[in-house]
Short mmCIF file of C-alpha atoms in Angstrom, two decimals:
data_model
loop_
_atom_site.label_atom_id
_atom_site.label_comp_id
_atom_site.label_asym_id
_atom_site.label_seq_id
_atom_site.Cartn_x
_atom_site.Cartn_y
_atom_site.Cartn_z
CA MET A 9 61.68 86.83 163.53
CA LYS A 10 60.62 90.47 163.02
CA LEU A 11 63.13 90.89 160.17
CA ILE A 12 61.86 87.71 158.47
CA SER A 13 58.28 88.97 158.70
CA ILE A 14 59.25 92.28 157.12
CA LEU A 15 61.09 90.54 154.30
CA LEU A 16 58.17 88.19 153.65
CA PHE A 17 55.79 91.15 153.49
CA PHE A 18 58.10 93.02 151.11
CA PHE A 19 58.53 90.11 148.71
CA SER A 20 54.84 89.18 148.82
CA ASN A 21 53.99 92.69 147.64
CA ILE A 22 56.52 92.44 144.82
CA SER A 23 55.13 89.06 143.77
CA PHE A 24 51.58 90.44 143.64
CA ALA A 25 52.29 93.60 141.63
CA GLN A 26 51.84 92.76 137.97
CA PHE A 27 50.59 93.87 134.57
CA ALA A 28 46.93 93.55 133.64
CA ILE A 29 44.55 94.71 130.94
CA ILE A 30 41.40 96.75 131.41
CA SER A 31 38.38 94.46 131.15
CA ASP A 32 34.93 95.96 131.77
CA ARG A 33 31.52 95.04 130.37
CA ASP A 34 31.00 98.70 129.40
CA GLY A 35 34.12 98.63 127.21
CA PHE A 36 35.98 101.18 129.32
CA VAL A 37 36.72 102.04 132.94
CA ASN A 38 36.98 105.30 134.88
CA ILE A 39 40.30 106.00 136.58
CA ARG A 40 39.98 107.86 139.86
CA LYS A 41 42.31 110.10 141.85
CA GLU A 42 41.39 108.35 145.09
CA ALA A 43 40.22 104.88 146.09
CA LYS A 44 36.57 105.86 146.33
CA THR A 45 33.62 106.89 144.18
CA GLY A 46 32.59 110.50 143.75
CA ASN A 47 33.65 113.50 141.71
CA ASN A 48 37.25 112.36 141.34
CA ILE A 49 37.50 110.82 137.83
CA SER A 50 40.86 111.65 136.28
CA ASP A 51 40.84 109.52 133.11
CA GLN A 52 39.15 106.76 131.12
CA LEU A 53 40.85 103.66 129.72
CA ASN A 54 39.40 101.33 127.10
CA ASN A 55 39.31 97.55 127.33
CA GLY A 56 42.65 95.97 126.44
CA PHE A 57 44.73 98.89 127.74
CA VAL A 58 47.73 97.58 129.72
CA VAL A 59 48.25 98.88 133.26
CA TYR A 60 50.54 97.93 136.15
CA CYS A 61 48.62 96.93 139.28
CA PHE A 62 49.76 97.08 142.89
CA GLU A 63 48.31 95.41 145.98
CA PRO A 64 44.52 95.91 146.24
CA GLU A 65 43.28 98.26 148.96
CA LYS A 66 39.99 96.62 149.95
CA ASN A 67 37.94 96.94 146.72
CA TRP A 68 40.36 99.23 144.88
CA ILE A 69 43.61 98.77 142.96
CA ASN A 70 46.30 101.42 142.64
CA ILE A 71 47.70 101.44 139.09
CA ASP A 72 50.53 103.01 137.11
CA TYR A 73 50.20 103.42 133.36
CA SER A 74 51.51 105.41 130.41
CA LYS A 75 49.23 107.35 128.07
CA ASN A 76 50.11 109.91 125.41
CA ASN A 77 53.78 109.59 126.44
CA LYS A 78 52.98 110.59 130.02
CA ASP A 79 53.32 108.42 133.11
CA ARG A 80 50.14 108.43 135.17
CA ASN A 81 48.67 106.94 138.33
CA GLY A 82 45.20 106.32 139.69
CA TYR A 83 42.70 103.86 141.15
CA LEU A 84 40.10 101.53 139.70
CA TYR A 85 37.69 98.93 141.06
CA LYS A 86 39.40 95.58 141.57
CA ASP A 87 37.18 93.55 139.20
CA ARG A 88 37.83 95.82 136.21
CA VAL A 89 41.09 94.16 135.19
CA HIS A 90 42.27 90.84 133.79
CA TYR A 91 45.79 89.93 134.92
CA LEU A 92 48.19 88.83 132.18
CA SER A 93 49.21 85.88 134.35
CA GLU A 94 45.66 84.52 133.99
CA PHE A 95 46.06 83.98 130.25
CA THR A 96 47.47 80.72 128.85
CA LYS A 97 51.04 80.19 130.00
CA ILE A 98 53.69 79.35 127.40
CA PRO A 99 56.13 77.12 129.32
CA LEU A 100 59.88 77.47 129.57
CA ILE A 101 61.70 74.55 127.92
CA LYS A 102 65.33 75.74 128.08
CA GLU A 103 67.22 78.16 130.31
CA THR A 104 70.87 79.25 130.43
CA ARG A 105 72.52 82.43 131.67
CA SER A 106 72.21 83.99 128.20
CA GLN A 107 69.13 82.33 126.72
CA VAL A 108 65.58 81.26 127.48
CA ILE A 109 63.27 79.36 125.12
CA PHE A 110 59.51 78.96 125.51
CA LYS A 111 57.33 76.69 123.40
CA LYS A 112 53.71 75.53 123.13
CA ASP A 113 51.07 74.94 120.44
CA GLY A 114 52.97 76.42 117.49
CA ILE A 115 54.43 79.31 119.51
CA ASP A 116 58.21 79.45 119.99
CA ILE A 117 59.95 82.34 121.77
CA ASN A 118 63.73 82.73 121.95
CA ILE A 119 65.23 85.50 124.11
CA GLU A 120 68.98 86.05 124.37
CA SER A 121 71.20 88.38 126.35
CA LYS A 122 74.86 89.36 126.04
CA ASN A 123 77.56 91.36 127.78
CA PHE A 124 77.18 95.11 127.43
CA GLU A 125 80.09 96.47 125.37
CA SER A 126 80.62 99.86 126.99
CA ASN A 127 83.66 100.61 124.82
CA SER A 128 81.51 100.68 121.69
CA ALA A 129 78.64 102.68 123.23
CA LYS A 130 78.27 106.42 123.67
CA LEU A 131 78.05 107.04 127.41
CA THR A 132 76.88 110.39 128.78
CA PHE A 133 77.61 111.16 132.42
CA LEU A 134 76.43 113.93 134.74
CA LYS A 135 78.46 117.09 134.20
CA ASN A 136 79.12 117.50 137.90
CA ASP A 137 79.59 113.81 138.70
CA LYS A 138 81.29 111.59 136.13
CA SER A 139 80.43 108.50 138.17
CA ILE A 140 76.72 108.78 137.35
CA LEU A 141 75.63 107.60 133.92
CA LYS A 142 72.69 109.54 132.44
CA LYS A 143 72.32 108.29 128.85
CA ILE A 144 73.46 105.43 126.65
CA ASN A 145 73.72 106.15 122.93
CA GLY A 146 71.75 109.33 123.49
CA LYS A 147 68.85 107.59 125.25
CA ASP A 148 67.57 107.41 128.79
CA PHE A 149 67.87 103.83 129.95
CA TRP A 150 66.51 101.26 132.39
CA GLY A 151 68.30 98.73 134.59
CA THR A 152 70.85 100.55 136.74
CA ASP A 153 70.77 103.47 139.12
CA GLY A 154 73.43 105.51 137.35
CA GLY A 155 75.99 102.71 136.95
CA ILE A 156 77.35 101.21 133.74
CA PRO A 157 75.33 98.11 132.83
CA LYS A 158 76.90 94.68 132.61
CA ARG A 159 74.28 92.87 130.49
CA THR A 160 71.85 93.77 127.74
CA TYR A 161 69.31 92.06 125.47
CA LYS A 162 70.74 90.55 122.30
CA ASN A 163 67.54 89.59 120.48
CA ILE A 164 63.93 88.55 120.98
CA THR A 165 62.61 86.23 118.27
CA LEU A 166 59.22 84.57 117.96
CA VAL A 167 57.89 81.91 115.64
CA ILE A 168 54.09 81.79 115.54
CA ASP A 169 52.50 79.24 113.21
CA ASN A 170 55.76 79.06 111.19
CA LYS A 171 55.93 82.87 110.85
CA THR A 172 59.13 84.44 112.26
CA ILE A 173 58.86 87.74 114.11
CA GLU A 174 61.90 89.64 115.38
CA LEU A 175 61.31 92.47 117.79
CA PRO A 176 62.98 95.67 116.52
CA LYS A 177 66.12 96.83 118.31
CA ASN A 178 64.35 99.91 119.66
CA ALA A 179 62.05 97.58 121.57
CA PHE A 180 64.91 96.66 123.92
CA ASP A 181 68.11 98.64 123.16
CA ASP A 182 67.57 100.91 126.20
CA LEU A 183 66.84 98.01 128.57
CA PHE A 184 69.67 96.57 130.63
CA GLU A 185 70.43 93.97 133.30
CA PRO A 186 67.83 91.52 131.97
CA ASN A 187 66.91 88.75 134.40
CA LEU A 188 65.99 86.07 131.89
CA PHE A 189 64.87 83.70 134.64
CA ASN A 190 62.09 86.19 135.46
CA THR A 191 60.65 86.07 131.95
CA LYS A 192 57.04 84.92 131.60
CA ILE A 193 54.97 84.39 128.45
CA ASN A 194 51.17 84.50 128.40
CA PHE A 195 48.86 84.14 125.41
CA ASP A 196 45.39 85.62 125.06
CA LYS A 197 44.09 83.13 122.52
CA LYS A 198 40.70 84.81 122.07
CA ASN A 199 42.24 88.09 120.90
CA ASN A 200 45.46 86.57 119.52
CA ILE A 201 47.72 88.66 121.74
CA LEU A 202 51.02 87.44 123.18
CA TYR A 203 52.51 89.10 126.27
CA ILE A 204 56.20 88.79 127.20
CA THR A 205 56.93 90.11 130.69
CA SER A 206 60.01 90.33 132.88
CA SER A 207 61.28 91.91 136.11
CA ASN A 208 64.79 93.26 135.55
CA SER A 209 67.46 95.14 137.49
CA ASP A 210 70.99 95.20 138.84
CA GLY A 211 69.57 95.39 142.34
CA ALA A 212 68.90 99.14 142.32
CA GLY A 213 67.45 100.16 138.95
CA GLY A 214 64.46 97.82 138.98
CA TYR A 215 61.83 97.90 136.26
CA GLU A 216 58.99 95.80 134.88
CA ILE A 217 58.62 95.30 131.12
CA VAL A 218 55.91 93.85 128.91
CA TRP A 219 56.16 93.47 125.14
CA ILE A 220 52.86 93.10 123.30
CA ILE A 221 52.59 91.08 120.08
CA GLU A 222 49.12 91.34 118.55
CA LYS A 223 47.94 89.15 115.68
CA GLY A 224 51.49 88.21 114.75
CA LYS A 225 52.91 91.75 114.81
CA TYR A 226 54.88 93.62 117.44
CA LYS A 227 52.59 96.37 118.76
CA GLU A 228 54.25 98.13 121.68
CA ARG A 229 55.90 97.80 125.06
CA LYS A 230 54.98 99.07 128.51
CA ILE A 231 57.45 99.79 131.34
CA ALA A 232 56.80 100.31 135.04
CA PHE A 233 59.08 100.89 138.02
CA GLY A 234 57.23 98.20 139.93
CA PHE A 235 59.46 98.17 143.04
#
């Protein structure tokens, strides 16, 4: 019984942690070093900025975010965010091991995965331990904890109001072990922003990803460790 309780607590925390955008009537929010007011402001984020939120601590939320190519952490008041999951959901209409398709109201999203072809990739291992993979094709990567990946993204294609958008390869060519069944699509109709999120891993190298498509154009992606 004790083990079951621990597991339920662990998975409930994972299920809560999620991406959100800053949403404050002042147009920005102060990020604090600690979960309290006072002389501890470390940063400011404007409305619409994407952050990764963990379990609230009373009235405060601990967040991870990336700004100016630096990973950062802090706290903000719990009502200063709008969770991506609260935007309109684009439903899944087809799912296989290598493909998921979502569709609603003129929005079609097709995401495919494929086997990772290690023989055609440049793999860089630790000098002192050839069993630990450090880079793939010269890049740091996500999805395993030093092991060679088995799966990778093949393509991510969107059709919005008959306009086709293909995410560039550099939006996903360093992301591995995609769990397509974890993919979720949410649409902020007011601001015409589409969010594609997923929780991926091989069991050890877990990461959270969100791709942001704004007004019919790919804008950026955000990555968090998450768990």
